[in-house]
Coordinates of C-alpha atoms and ligand atoms in Angstrom, one line a residue:
M1 CA 21.0 12.3 9.3
S2 CA 24.2 10.3 9.2
G3 CA 24.0 6.5 9.3
L4 CA 20.9 6.2 7.1
L5 CA 21.1 4.3 3.9
R6 CA 20.9 6.8 1.1
I7 CA 19.1 5.8 -2.1
Q8 CA 21.6 6.3 -4.9
L9 CA 21.1 6.8 -8.5
R10 CA 23.6 5.1 -10.7
P11 CA 24.1 4.6 -14.4
Q12 CA 21.8 1.9 -15.8
A13 CA 24.5 -0.3 -17.1
S14 CA 25.9 -1.5 -13.8
G15 CA 24.1 -3.6 -11.2
L16 CA 21.4 -1.7 -9.5
L17 CA 22.0 -2.6 -6.0
R18 CA 24.6 -0.7 -4.1
A19 CA 24.6 0.6 -0.5
S20 CA 25.5 4.2 -0.2
E21 CA 25.6 6.9 2.3
S22 CA 26.6 9.5 -0.2
G23 CA 24.7 12.7 -0.5
R24 CA 22.1 13.7 -3.0
A25 CA 24.6 16.0 -4.8
S26 CA 26.5 13.0 -5.9
F27 CA 23.7 11.6 -8.0
A28 CA 21.1 14.3 -8.6
H29 CA 22.6 15.2 -11.9
V30 CA 23.2 11.7 -13.3
A31 CA 21.1 11.6 -16.4
K32 CA 19.0 8.6 -17.2
A33 CA 20.1 7.1 -13.9
V34 CA 18.7 4.2 -12.2
A35 CA 17.5 4.1 -8.6
S36 CA 19.1 1.9 -6.1
I37 CA 18.5 1.5 -2.5
G38 CA 21.6 -0.6 -2.3
E39 CA 22.2 -4.3 -1.8
L40 CA 20.0 -4.2 1.2
S41 CA 21.6 -7.0 3.1
G42 CA 25.0 -5.6 2.4
A43 CA 23.9 -2.2 3.3
R44 CA 22.8 -3.3 6.6
M45 CA 26.3 -4.5 7.3
C46 CA 27.6 -1.0 6.9
N47 CA 29.0 0.6 10.0
I48 CA 25.9 2.6 10.8
A49 CA 26.1 5.1 13.6
K50 CA 23.3 4.2 15.9
K51 CA 21.7 7.2 17.4
N52 CA 20.4 7.3 20.9
L53 CA 16.8 7.5 19.8
G54 CA 13.9 6.6 21.9
P55 CA 10.8 4.8 20.7
R56 CA 8.1 7.0 19.1
R57 CA 6.3 7.4 22.4
R58 CA 9.1 9.3 24.0
F59 CA 8.4 12.3 21.8
D60 CA 6.6 14.3 24.4
Y61 CA 4.0 16.3 22.7
F62 CA 2.8 17.9 25.9
S63 CA 6.0 19.3 27.4
R64 CA 6.9 21.5 24.5
G65 CA 3.7 23.5 24.5
I66 CA 4.0 27.1 23.4
A67 CA 1.6 28.6 25.9
T68 CA 1.2 27.7 29.5
K69 CA -2.4 26.4 30.0
K70 CA -3.2 29.5 32.0
E71 CA -2.5 31.8 29.1
V72 CA -5.2 30.2 27.0
T73 CA -8.2 32.4 26.5
L74 CA -11.5 31.1 27.9
T75 CA -13.6 29.6 25.1
S76 CA -16.5 31.6 26.4
E77 CA -14.5 34.9 25.8
M78 CA -13.2 33.9 22.4
Y79 CA -16.6 32.8 21.2
P80 CA -19.1 35.0 23.1
E81 CA -21.8 34.1 20.6
T82 CA -22.0 30.6 22.3
K83 CA -24.1 31.1 25.3
R84 CA -24.3 28.8 28.4
N85 CA -27.6 26.9 28.4
P86 CA -29.3 28.3 31.5
A87 CA -31.2 25.0 31.9
F88 CA -28.0 23.3 33.1
K89 CA -27.5 23.3 36.9
K90 CA -24.5 25.0 38.4
I91 CA -22.6 22.6 40.7
T92 CA -23.2 23.0 44.4
T93 CA -21.5 21.5 47.4
D94 CA -24.3 19.0 47.6
D95 CA -23.4 17.7 44.2
I96 CA -19.7 17.5 45.1
D97 CA -20.7 15.5 48.2
F98 CA -22.7 13.1 46.1
F99 CA -19.8 12.6 43.7
K100 CA -17.4 12.0 46.6
K101 CA -19.7 9.5 48.2
A102 CA -20.1 7.7 44.9
L103 CA -16.4 7.7 43.8
G104 CA -14.3 8.4 46.9
D105 CA -12.8 11.8 47.7
K106 CA -9.6 11.3 45.6
Q107 CA -11.5 10.7 42.4
V108 CA -13.3 14.0 42.6
I109 CA -11.0 16.7 41.4
T110 CA -11.9 20.3 42.5
D111 CA -8.4 21.8 43.0
V112 CA -8.2 24.7 40.5
E113 CA -4.6 24.0 39.5
E114 CA -5.3 20.3 39.0
L115 CA -8.4 21.1 36.9
E116 CA -6.3 23.0 34.3
K117 CA -5.4 19.8 32.5
Y118 CA -9.0 18.8 32.2
N119 CA -10.1 22.3 31.1
V120 CA -7.5 23.1 28.4
D121 CA -7.1 21.2 25.1
W122 CA -3.9 20.0 23.4
M123 CA -3.7 22.9 21.0
A124 CA -4.0 25.4 23.8
K125 CA -6.9 26.9 21.8
Y126 CA -9.9 26.1 24.0
R127 CA -10.3 26.6 27.7
G128 CA -13.3 25.6 29.8
Q129 CA -14.3 26.5 33.3
S130 CA -15.2 23.2 34.8
R131 CA -15.1 23.2 38.6
V132 CA -15.0 19.4 38.9
A133 CA -13.5 16.4 37.2
L134 CA -14.6 12.9 38.1
R135 CA -12.5 9.8 37.7
P136 CA -14.7 6.7 38.1
K137 CA -13.1 3.3 38.3
T138 CA -15.9 1.0 37.1
V139 CA -18.7 1.1 34.7
Q140 CA -21.1 1.0 37.6
E141 CA -19.5 4.1 39.1
V142 CA -19.8 5.9 35.7
S143 CA -23.5 4.9 35.5
K144 CA -24.1 6.2 39.0
V145 CA -22.7 9.7 38.4
V146 CA -24.2 10.0 34.9
K147 CA -27.6 9.0 36.2
Y148 CA -27.3 11.7 38.9
C149 CA -26.2 14.3 36.4
N150 CA -29.1 13.5 34.1
E151 CA -31.6 13.7 37.0
N152 CA -30.1 17.0 38.1
M153 CA -29.6 18.5 34.7
I154 CA -25.9 18.7 35.0
A155 CA -23.9 18.9 31.8
I156 CA -21.1 16.4 31.2
V157 CA -18.0 16.2 29.0
P158 CA -16.6 12.7 28.5
Q159 CA -12.8 12.9 28.4
G160 CA -10.1 10.4 27.4
G161 CA -6.4 11.4 26.8
N162 CA -7.4 14.9 25.9
T163 CA -5.5 14.8 22.6
G164 CA -8.5 15.7 20.5
L165 CA -8.0 18.5 17.9
V166 CA -11.4 20.1 17.6
G167 CA -12.1 21.3 21.1
G168 CA -14.5 18.4 21.8
S169 CA -12.7 17.0 24.9
V170 CA -12.8 20.0 27.1
P171 CA -15.8 21.9 28.6
V172 CA -17.0 25.2 27.1
F173 CA -18.5 26.5 30.3
D174 CA -18.8 24.6 33.6
E175 CA -19.7 21.1 32.4
V176 CA -18.5 18.3 34.7
V177 CA -15.6 16.4 33.1
I178 CA -15.9 12.6 33.4
S179 CA -12.5 11.1 32.7
V180 CA -12.1 7.4 32.0
A181 CA -8.4 7.5 33.0
N182 CA -8.9 5.1 35.9
M183 CA -10.5 2.5 33.7
N184 CA -7.3 1.2 32.2
K185 CA -7.2 -2.6 32.3
V186 CA -7.0 -5.2 29.6
R187 CA -10.0 -7.4 30.2
S188 CA -9.2 -10.4 27.9
F189 CA -7.4 -11.4 24.8
D190 CA -8.2 -14.4 22.6
E191 CA -5.0 -15.5 20.9
T192 CA -6.9 -17.5 18.3
S193 CA -9.3 -14.9 17.1
G194 CA -7.2 -11.9 17.9
I195 CA -10.0 -10.3 19.8
L196 CA -9.0 -7.8 22.5
K197 CA -11.4 -6.6 25.2
L198 CA -10.3 -3.7 27.2
D199 CA -11.3 -0.7 29.3
A200 CA -11.8 2.6 27.5
G201 CA -9.0 4.3 29.5
V202 CA -6.2 2.1 28.2
I203 CA -3.6 4.2 26.5
M204 CA -3.4 3.2 22.9
E205 CA 0.3 2.5 23.0
D206 CA -0.1 0.3 26.1
A207 CA -2.7 -1.7 24.2
D208 CA -0.3 -2.1 21.3
N209 CA 2.6 -3.1 23.6
F210 CA 0.4 -5.7 25.3
L211 CA -0.5 -7.0 21.8
A212 CA 3.1 -7.1 20.6
K213 CA 3.9 -9.7 23.2
K214 CA 1.1 -11.8 21.8
G215 CA 2.2 -11.4 18.2
H216 CA -0.7 -9.0 17.3
I217 CA -1.0 -5.3 16.6
F218 CA -3.6 -2.6 17.5
P219 CA -5.3 -1.8 14.2
L220 CA -4.7 1.9 14.6
D221 CA -1.6 4.0 15.0
L222 CA -1.2 7.8 15.3
G223 CA 1.2 10.4 16.6
A224 CA -0.6 10.8 20.0
K225 CA -0.5 7.0 20.7
G226 CA 1.4 7.6 23.9
S227 CA -1.3 9.8 25.4
C228 CA -4.7 9.1 23.7
F229 CA -7.0 6.4 25.1
V230 CA -8.6 3.6 23.1
G231 CA -12.0 5.0 24.2
G232 CA -11.1 8.4 22.8
N233 CA -10.0 6.7 19.6
V234 CA -13.3 5.0 19.2
A235 CA -15.3 8.1 20.2
T236 CA -13.5 10.1 17.5
N237 CA -13.3 7.2 15.0
A238 CA -9.6 8.1 14.7
G239 CA -7.9 7.3 11.4
G240 CA -4.2 7.6 11.7
V241 CA -1.3 6.4 9.7
R242 CA -2.3 2.7 9.2
L243 CA -5.9 3.1 8.1
L244 CA -4.6 2.4 4.6
R245 CA -3.7 -1.1 5.8
Y246 CA -6.1 -2.0 8.6
G247 CA -9.2 0.0 7.6
S248 CA -11.5 2.1 9.8
L249 CA -12.6 1.3 13.4
H250 CA -16.1 0.9 11.9
G251 CA -14.7 -2.4 10.7
S252 CA -12.4 -3.5 13.5
V253 CA -14.5 -2.6 16.6
L254 CA -16.7 -5.7 17.3
G255 CA -18.5 -4.5 20.4
L256 CA -18.8 -1.8 23.0
E257 CA -19.8 -1.0 26.5
A258 CA -21.1 2.5 27.1
V259 CA -23.1 4.4 29.7
L260 CA -26.0 6.2 28.1
P261 CA -27.0 9.7 29.2
D262 CA -29.7 8.4 31.6
G263 CA -27.1 6.1 33.3
T264 CA -28.2 2.9 31.5
I265 CA -25.4 0.5 30.7
Y266 CA -25.4 -0.5 27.1
D267 CA -23.3 -3.7 26.6
S268 CA -22.4 -5.3 23.3
M269 CA -19.0 -6.5 24.3
H270 CA -19.5 -9.8 22.5
S271 CA -16.8 -11.0 20.1
L272 CA -18.9 -11.9 17.1
R273 CA -17.4 -11.2 13.7
K274 CA -20.8 -11.7 12.2
D275 CA -24.2 -10.7 13.7
N276 CA -27.0 -9.6 11.5
T277 CA -29.7 -9.2 14.1
G278 CA -31.1 -5.7 14.1
Y279 CA -29.4 -2.4 13.7
D280 CA -25.7 -2.4 14.4
L281 CA -26.0 0.0 17.3
K282 CA -22.3 0.1 18.3
Q283 CA -21.6 1.9 15.0
L284 CA -23.4 5.0 16.3
F285 CA -21.0 5.4 19.1
I286 CA -17.9 5.1 16.8
G287 CA -17.3 8.8 16.0
S288 CA -20.0 10.1 18.3
E289 CA -17.5 12.3 20.1
G290 CA -19.1 11.9 23.5
T291 CA -22.5 13.1 22.5
L292 CA -24.4 9.8 22.9
G293 CA -22.8 8.4 26.1
I294 CA -19.5 7.4 27.7
I295 CA -17.7 4.5 26.2
T296 CA -16.3 2.3 29.0
G297 CA -15.2 -0.8 27.2
I298 CA -14.2 -2.0 23.7
S299 CA -14.0 -5.3 21.9
I300 CA -11.7 -5.0 18.9
L301 CA -10.2 -7.3 16.3
C302 CA -6.4 -7.1 16.2
P303 CA -4.5 -8.5 13.2
G304 CA -1.3 -10.5 13.4
R305 CA 1.7 -8.3 13.9
P306 CA 4.0 -8.0 10.9
K307 CA 7.5 -9.4 11.8
F308 CA 9.5 -7.0 9.8
S309 CA 9.0 -3.4 8.7
N310 CA 11.0 -0.8 6.9
V311 CA 10.6 2.9 6.1
A312 CA 11.6 4.9 3.1
F313 CA 11.6 8.7 3.1
L314 CA 11.6 10.3 -0.3
G315 CA 11.9 13.7 -1.9
L316 CA 9.7 14.6 -4.9
D317 CA 9.4 17.5 -7.3
S318 CA 5.7 17.9 -7.6
Y319 CA 2.3 16.9 -6.2
E320 CA 1.6 15.0 -9.4
K321 CA 4.6 12.9 -8.6
V322 CA 3.3 12.2 -5.1
Q323 CA 0.2 10.8 -6.6
Q324 CA 2.0 8.8 -9.2
T325 CA 4.3 7.4 -6.5
F326 CA 1.2 6.4 -4.4
K327 CA -0.3 4.7 -7.4
A328 CA 2.9 2.8 -8.0
A329 CA 3.3 1.9 -4.3
R330 CA -0.2 0.5 -4.1
S331 CA 0.2 -1.7 -7.1
E332 CA 3.9 -2.7 -6.5
L333 CA 4.1 -2.9 -2.7
C334 CA 0.6 -4.2 -2.5
E335 CA 0.1 -6.4 0.6
V336 CA 3.3 -5.1 2.4
L337 CA 2.4 -1.4 2.1
S338 CA 1.4 -0.3 5.6
A339 CA 1.6 3.5 5.4
F340 CA 2.0 6.2 2.8
E341 CA 2.2 9.7 4.2
F342 CA 3.0 12.9 2.5
M343 CA 4.1 16.3 3.6
D344 CA 5.1 19.5 1.9
R345 CA 8.5 21.2 2.4
R346 CA 7.0 23.8 4.6
S347 CA 5.9 21.2 7.0
E348 CA 9.4 19.8 7.2
V349 CA 10.8 23.2 7.9
F350 CA 8.5 23.4 10.9
S351 CA 9.6 19.9 12.0
S352 CA 13.2 20.8 11.7
R353 CA 12.7 23.8 14.0
L354 CA 11.0 21.6 16.6
L355 CA 13.3 18.6 16.4
G356 CA 16.5 20.7 16.2
R357 CA 18.4 18.5 13.9
A358 CA 19.3 18.2 10.2
H359 CA 16.8 16.8 7.8
P360 CA 17.2 13.1 6.8
L361 CA 17.6 14.2 3.2
A362 CA 20.1 17.0 3.9
G363 CA 23.0 16.6 1.5
E364 CA 26.4 15.5 2.9
D365 CA 27.6 19.0 1.9
V366 CA 25.4 20.4 4.7
D367 CA 27.7 21.1 7.6
V368 CA 25.5 20.9 10.6
D369 CA 27.7 23.1 12.8
S370 CA 27.5 25.9 10.2
L371 CA 23.7 25.9 10.4
K372 CA 24.1 27.5 13.9
G373 CA 20.8 26.1 15.0
N374 CA 19.0 27.1 11.7
Y375 CA 18.0 23.5 10.9
A376 CA 15.4 24.8 8.4
A377 CA 18.3 25.4 6.1
S378 CA 19.0 21.7 6.0
V379 CA 15.7 20.8 4.5
P380 CA 16.3 20.2 0.8
E381 CA 14.3 22.2 -1.8
Y382 CA 12.0 19.4 -2.8
P383 CA 8.5 20.7 -2.5
F384 CA 7.1 17.4 -1.3
Y385 CA 8.2 14.5 0.8
V386 CA 6.7 11.0 1.2
L387 CA 7.1 8.4 4.0
I388 CA 6.4 4.9 2.9
E389 CA 6.3 2.0 5.4
V390 CA 6.3 -1.6 4.4
A391 CA 5.6 -4.4 6.9
G392 CA 5.3 -8.1 6.4
S393 CA 6.4 -11.5 7.4
S394 CA 9.3 -12.2 5.2
K395 CA 12.1 -9.7 5.4
E396 CA 13.8 -10.9 2.2
H397 CA 10.6 -10.7 0.3
D398 CA 9.6 -7.3 1.7
D399 CA 13.0 -5.8 1.2
E400 CA 13.0 -7.1 -2.4
K401 CA 9.7 -5.5 -3.1
L402 CA 10.7 -2.2 -1.6
E403 CA 13.9 -2.2 -3.5
S404 CA 12.3 -3.0 -6.8
F405 CA 9.6 -0.3 -6.2
L406 CA 12.2 2.3 -5.3
E407 CA 14.2 1.4 -8.4
N408 CA 11.1 1.9 -10.6
V409 CA 10.0 5.2 -9.1
M410 CA 13.5 6.6 -9.3
E411 CA 14.0 5.3 -12.8
S412 CA 10.8 6.8 -14.0
G413 CA 11.7 10.1 -12.3
E414 CA 8.8 10.2 -9.9
V415 CA 11.1 10.2 -7.0
S416 CA 14.2 12.4 -6.9
D417 CA 15.9 11.5 -3.7
G418 CA 15.5 9.3 -0.7
T419 CA 16.7 7.3 2.2
V420 CA 15.8 4.0 3.8
S421 CA 16.0 3.0 7.4
Q422 CA 18.3 0.3 8.5
D423 CA 17.1 -0.4 12.0
E424 CA 14.3 0.4 14.4
A425 CA 15.9 3.5 15.7
Q426 CA 16.2 4.9 12.2
M427 CA 12.6 4.0 11.4
A428 CA 11.5 5.9 14.5
E429 CA 13.6 8.8 13.5
L430 CA 12.1 9.0 10.0
W431 CA 8.6 8.7 11.5
E432 CA 9.4 11.7 13.7
W433 CA 9.8 13.8 10.6
R434 CA 6.2 13.1 9.8
E435 CA 4.6 12.8 13.2
S436 CA 6.3 15.8 14.8
I437 CA 4.5 18.1 12.3
S438 CA 1.4 18.3 14.5
M439 CA 3.4 19.7 17.4
A440 CA 5.8 21.8 15.2
A441 CA 2.9 23.6 13.5
K442 CA 2.1 25.4 16.7
I443 CA 5.7 26.3 17.6
D444 CA 5.1 30.1 16.8
G445 CA 2.0 30.4 19.0
G446 CA -0.9 28.4 17.6
V447 CA -2.4 26.5 14.7
Y448 CA -5.7 26.5 12.9
K449 CA -6.2 22.9 11.8
Y450 CA -8.4 21.8 8.9
D451 CA -8.6 18.1 8.4
V452 CA -10.4 17.4 5.2
S453 CA -11.3 14.7 2.7
L454 CA -11.0 15.6 -0.9
P455 CA -10.6 13.9 -4.3
Q456 CA -6.9 13.0 -4.4
S457 CA -6.1 15.1 -7.4
K458 CA -7.4 18.3 -5.6
I459 CA -5.8 17.8 -2.3
Y460 CA -2.8 20.1 -2.6
D461 CA -4.8 22.8 -4.6
L462 CA -6.5 23.6 -1.3
V463 CA -3.2 24.4 0.4
N464 CA -2.2 26.7 -2.4
T465 CA -5.6 28.3 -2.7
V466 CA -5.8 29.0 1.1
R467 CA -2.2 30.4 1.1
E468 CA -3.1 32.8 -1.8
H469 CA -6.3 33.8 -0.1
L470 CA -4.5 34.7 3.1
T471 CA -1.7 36.5 1.3
E472 CA -4.2 38.6 -0.6
K473 CA -5.7 39.5 2.8
D474 CA -2.2 40.6 3.8
L475 CA -2.3 38.4 6.9
L476 CA 0.7 36.2 6.2
S477 CA 4.4 36.6 6.6
A478 CA 7.2 34.3 7.7
T479 CA 9.3 37.1 8.9
D480 CA 7.1 40.1 9.7
K481 CA 5.9 39.5 13.2
S482 CA 3.1 42.1 12.9
K483 CA 1.2 39.6 10.6
P484 CA -0.7 37.0 12.4
I485 CA 0.1 34.1 10.1
V486 CA 3.5 32.5 9.8
D487 CA 2.8 29.9 7.1
V488 CA 0.2 27.5 5.6
I489 CA 1.3 23.9 5.4
G490 CA -0.1 20.7 4.1
Y491 CA 0.5 17.0 5.0
G492 CA -1.5 13.9 5.6
H493 CA -2.7 10.5 4.7
I494 CA -2.8 10.8 1.0
G495 CA -3.8 7.2 0.5
D496 CA -7.0 8.0 2.3
G497 CA -7.6 11.2 0.4
N498 CA -7.1 13.1 3.7
L499 CA -5.3 16.4 3.9
H500 CA -4.2 18.2 7.0
L501 CA -4.2 21.8 6.2
N502 CA -2.6 23.8 9.0
V503 CA -2.5 27.5 9.3
C504 CA 0.4 28.3 11.6
V505 CA -0.2 31.5 13.6
R506 CA 1.6 33.7 16.1
E507 CA -1.6 33.8 18.1
Y508 CA -5.2 32.7 17.9
S509 CA -7.3 35.6 16.6
K510 CA -10.7 36.4 15.2
V511 CA -9.2 38.1 12.2
V512 CA -7.5 34.9 11.1
E513 CA -10.5 32.7 11.9
E514 CA -12.8 34.9 10.0
A515 CA -10.5 34.8 7.0
L516 CA -10.5 31.1 7.1
E517 CA -14.1 30.2 7.9
P518 CA -16.3 29.6 6.1
Y519 CA -13.8 30.1 3.2
V520 CA -12.1 26.7 3.8
Y521 CA -15.4 24.9 4.2
E522 CA -16.7 26.4 1.0
Q523 CA -13.7 25.2 -0.9
V524 CA -14.2 21.7 0.5
Q525 CA -17.9 21.7 -0.4
K526 CA -17.1 22.7 -4.0
Y527 CA -15.4 19.3 -4.4
H528 CA -18.0 17.4 -2.3
G529 CA -15.4 16.7 0.2
S530 CA -15.7 16.3 4.0
I531 CA -14.8 19.1 6.4
S532 CA -13.7 16.5 8.9
A533 CA -11.9 13.4 7.6
E534 CA -10.7 12.1 11.0
H535 CA -10.6 14.7 13.8
G536 CA -14.3 15.1 14.1
L537 CA -16.6 18.1 14.6
G538 CA -16.2 19.0 18.3
F539 CA -16.7 22.6 19.2
Q540 CA -14.7 23.9 16.2
K541 CA -16.8 22.5 13.4
K542 CA -20.2 22.2 15.0
H543 CA -21.5 25.1 13.0
A544 CA -20.1 23.8 9.7
I545 CA -21.6 20.3 9.6
Q546 CA -23.9 21.4 6.8
Y547 CA -21.0 21.8 4.4
T548 CA -20.7 18.0 4.3
K549 CA -24.1 16.6 5.5
N550 CA -27.3 17.3 3.6
P551 CA -30.6 18.4 5.4
V552 CA -32.0 14.9 5.5
E553 CA -28.8 13.5 7.1
L554 CA -28.7 16.4 9.5
H555 CA -32.3 15.8 10.5
L556 CA -31.6 12.2 11.2
I557 CA -28.5 13.0 13.2
R558 CA -30.3 15.5 15.4
D559 CA -33.2 13.0 15.9
M560 CA -30.7 10.4 17.0
K561 CA -29.1 12.8 19.5
K562 CA -32.6 13.6 20.9
H563 CA -33.5 10.0 21.2
F564 CA -30.3 9.1 23.2
D565 CA -30.0 12.3 25.1
P566 CA -33.3 14.2 25.3
K567 CA -32.0 16.6 28.0
G568 CA -28.9 17.3 25.9
I569 CA -26.5 16.8 28.9
M570 CA -23.8 14.8 27.0
N571 CA -21.1 17.1 25.6
P572 CA -23.3 20.1 24.9
Y573 CA -22.3 23.0 22.5
K574 CA -20.5 20.4 20.3
Y575 CA -21.1 18.2 17.3
V576 CA -24.7 18.9 16.4
Ligands
FAD601 P1 -10.1 13.0 23.9 O1 -9.3 14.1 23.2 O2 -10.1 13.0 25.3 O3 -11.6 13.2 23.4 C1 -11.9 13.3 22.0 C2 -13.4 13.3 21.9 O4 -13.9 12.0 22.2 C3 -14.2 14.3 22.8 O5 -15.3 14.7 22.1 C4 -14.6 13.5 24.0 O6 -15.7 14.0 24.6 C5 -14.8 12.1 23.3 N1 -14.4 11.0 24.2 C6 -13.2 10.7 24.7 N2 -13.3 9.6 25.4 C7 -14.5 9.2 25.4 C8 -15.2 8.1 26.0 N3 -14.6 7.1 26.7 N4 -16.6 8.0 25.7 C9 -17.2 8.9 25.0 N5 -16.6 9.9 24.4 C10 -15.3 10.1 24.6 N6 -6.6 11.7 15.0 C11 -6.7 10.9 13.9 O7 -7.8 10.5 13.6 N7 -5.6 10.5 13.2 C12 -4.4 10.9 13.5 O8 -3.4 10.6 12.8 C13 -4.2 11.7 14.7 N8 -3.0 12.1 15.0 C14 -2.9 12.9 16.1 C15 -1.6 13.3 16.5 C16 -1.4 14.1 17.6 C17 0.0 14.6 18.0 C18 -2.6 14.6 18.3 C19 -2.4 15.5 19.5 C20 -3.8 14.2 18.0 C21 -4.0 13.3 16.9 N9 -5.3 12.9 16.5 C22 -5.4 12.1 15.4 C23 -6.5 13.4 17.1 C24 -7.3 12.3 17.7 O9 -8.7 12.6 17.8 C25 -6.8 11.8 19.0 O10 -5.5 11.6 19.2 C26 -7.5 10.5 19.7 O11 -8.3 9.7 18.9 C27 -8.4 11.1 20.7 O12 -8.3 10.3 21.8 P2 -8.3 10.9 23.3 O13 -8.4 9.7 24.2 O14 -7.2 11.8 23.5 O15 -9.7 11.6 23.3
MLT602 C1 -1.8 13.6 11.8 O1 -2.1 12.9 10.9 O2 -0.6 14.0 12.1 C2 -2.9 14.0 12.8 O3 -4.2 13.8 12.3 C3 -2.7 15.2 13.6 C4 -2.6 16.5 12.9 O4 -3.3 16.7 11.9 O5 -1.8 17.3 13.3
ZN603 ZN1 -4.1 12.6 10.6

């Protein structure tokens, strides 16, 4: 990536700070060298070639799918052991007439082509057979149709931006999809308290853009921000890349509005920071994945927006060094640390294939033309990469902190190579080398995703163990197309103890799935980890909840579901 400030190692004796765009080769062999990210202010005066990069949102995760939605196998065929509950009513023309009367003709989707986007998930792994999707505009309309469904034993799938990664957002059989896409207004914002009240169908990035104008930030950020809805975020208790800084939605969501399975409107949209009267019911909906009701409104606390941010992208020689670097970042960058993400080299190889450009740490000796499109060859041999974001209110102070941190980690040998962004476009580009992994992982046909919490020291062991396991089973080859698996990659939110283990396949198949499950879950259980750190249970992990929750917990969860939804109409075949 030309134009990025390259971190340079230079002999200790001289001043540490020097801007450089020189390649890794020029310093990698300097013994006892000292890290330098350059005199940052001076560096920014360099003549940096600005690239025509769009903001993060423009990375269109949906247009680069590998399979057309029609090619996706029906969930009911892929998983014939899951049977349709015969107690659920099949939709009739009378039902459609009722929905049209309640919502207006245009908000009742029955066209087969149009229904595809409601039936097929983002991974192109699950495909339902819903014959109708509803798009109510108000909470009263949601209530009306949900009440009708409950009375008539019609199963429902609540849907947001349909970016979920566990098959929770699409029907398994012919459940009615209720999308909150038409409920997409900001209701109010209090500039003093930072409390935002909004409809569940607001796209997360739109919420953040609204807040940016007010000097605030949405306390959550993730790769699907341009497509996912805030209601979906709350329903999945999404974590994302800034949880490290802003904490979980269990802390920032102050209130909710939701339609319960019998049509009752539950409203706790108040904006109280403190309220110790009775059970904190809203918490139940956070992470309930559409099984307790349809979230229609959210009240959320939004912190002040940092004025400056910067991103460093580093190459490291071992997973131990990743951990050491995280420890150092937490203690040295402290209050300005806003993200610490890690990815293995294999993940970066996938990203390079998707993005179609040379890696940010490719040496200057790499001649992009000679790669002839083989951008994977530009990814340096470091087994691990780390993206660090700092954000604060004083540029000089933040830069100084980042600079001193980078000096220390390079001096101590924890970090071997790196680059620092010099403007927003470069920041966005560096982020792409992390966030594009989700999409890139399915570039060869599909991806089995495992999103686990583990003790930090054990995180990468799981990737190696699973790779060995699949190799022993003779299922894996990067080049032999007769093998179903292309590679096993690992990346994630290391600061949160959250690994994304992705098994990249040429196609979805039972052979691979049976090799992976319950094997992966057993490995996670061994370390008392969680089989779902952030994506949820959905359809994929419904049967595996017991690897993380004990029988008492399971009993209470099932009781809770029965209490809220005795007929079981809300997102059946998922979660519990
Ligand atoms: P959907 O996919 O539509 O639904 C997800 C679940 O919530 C379903 O069970 C659905 O029934 C339920 N649901 C949706 N809306 C409602 C509602 N209004 N009321 C009740 N239930 C509802 N997740 C993370 O945690 N961290 C990440 O870093 C992250 N990065 C991602 C990056 C990419 C590229 C993609 C594709 C996904 C990523 N995800 C991540 C997955 C994540 O779950 C979603 O992106 C997001 O939170 C889901 O929102 P959505 O509106 O798309 O919900
Ligand atoms: C991420 O952190 O990139 C997301 O959780 C999505 C994924 O795992 O691909
Ligand atoms: Zn994640």
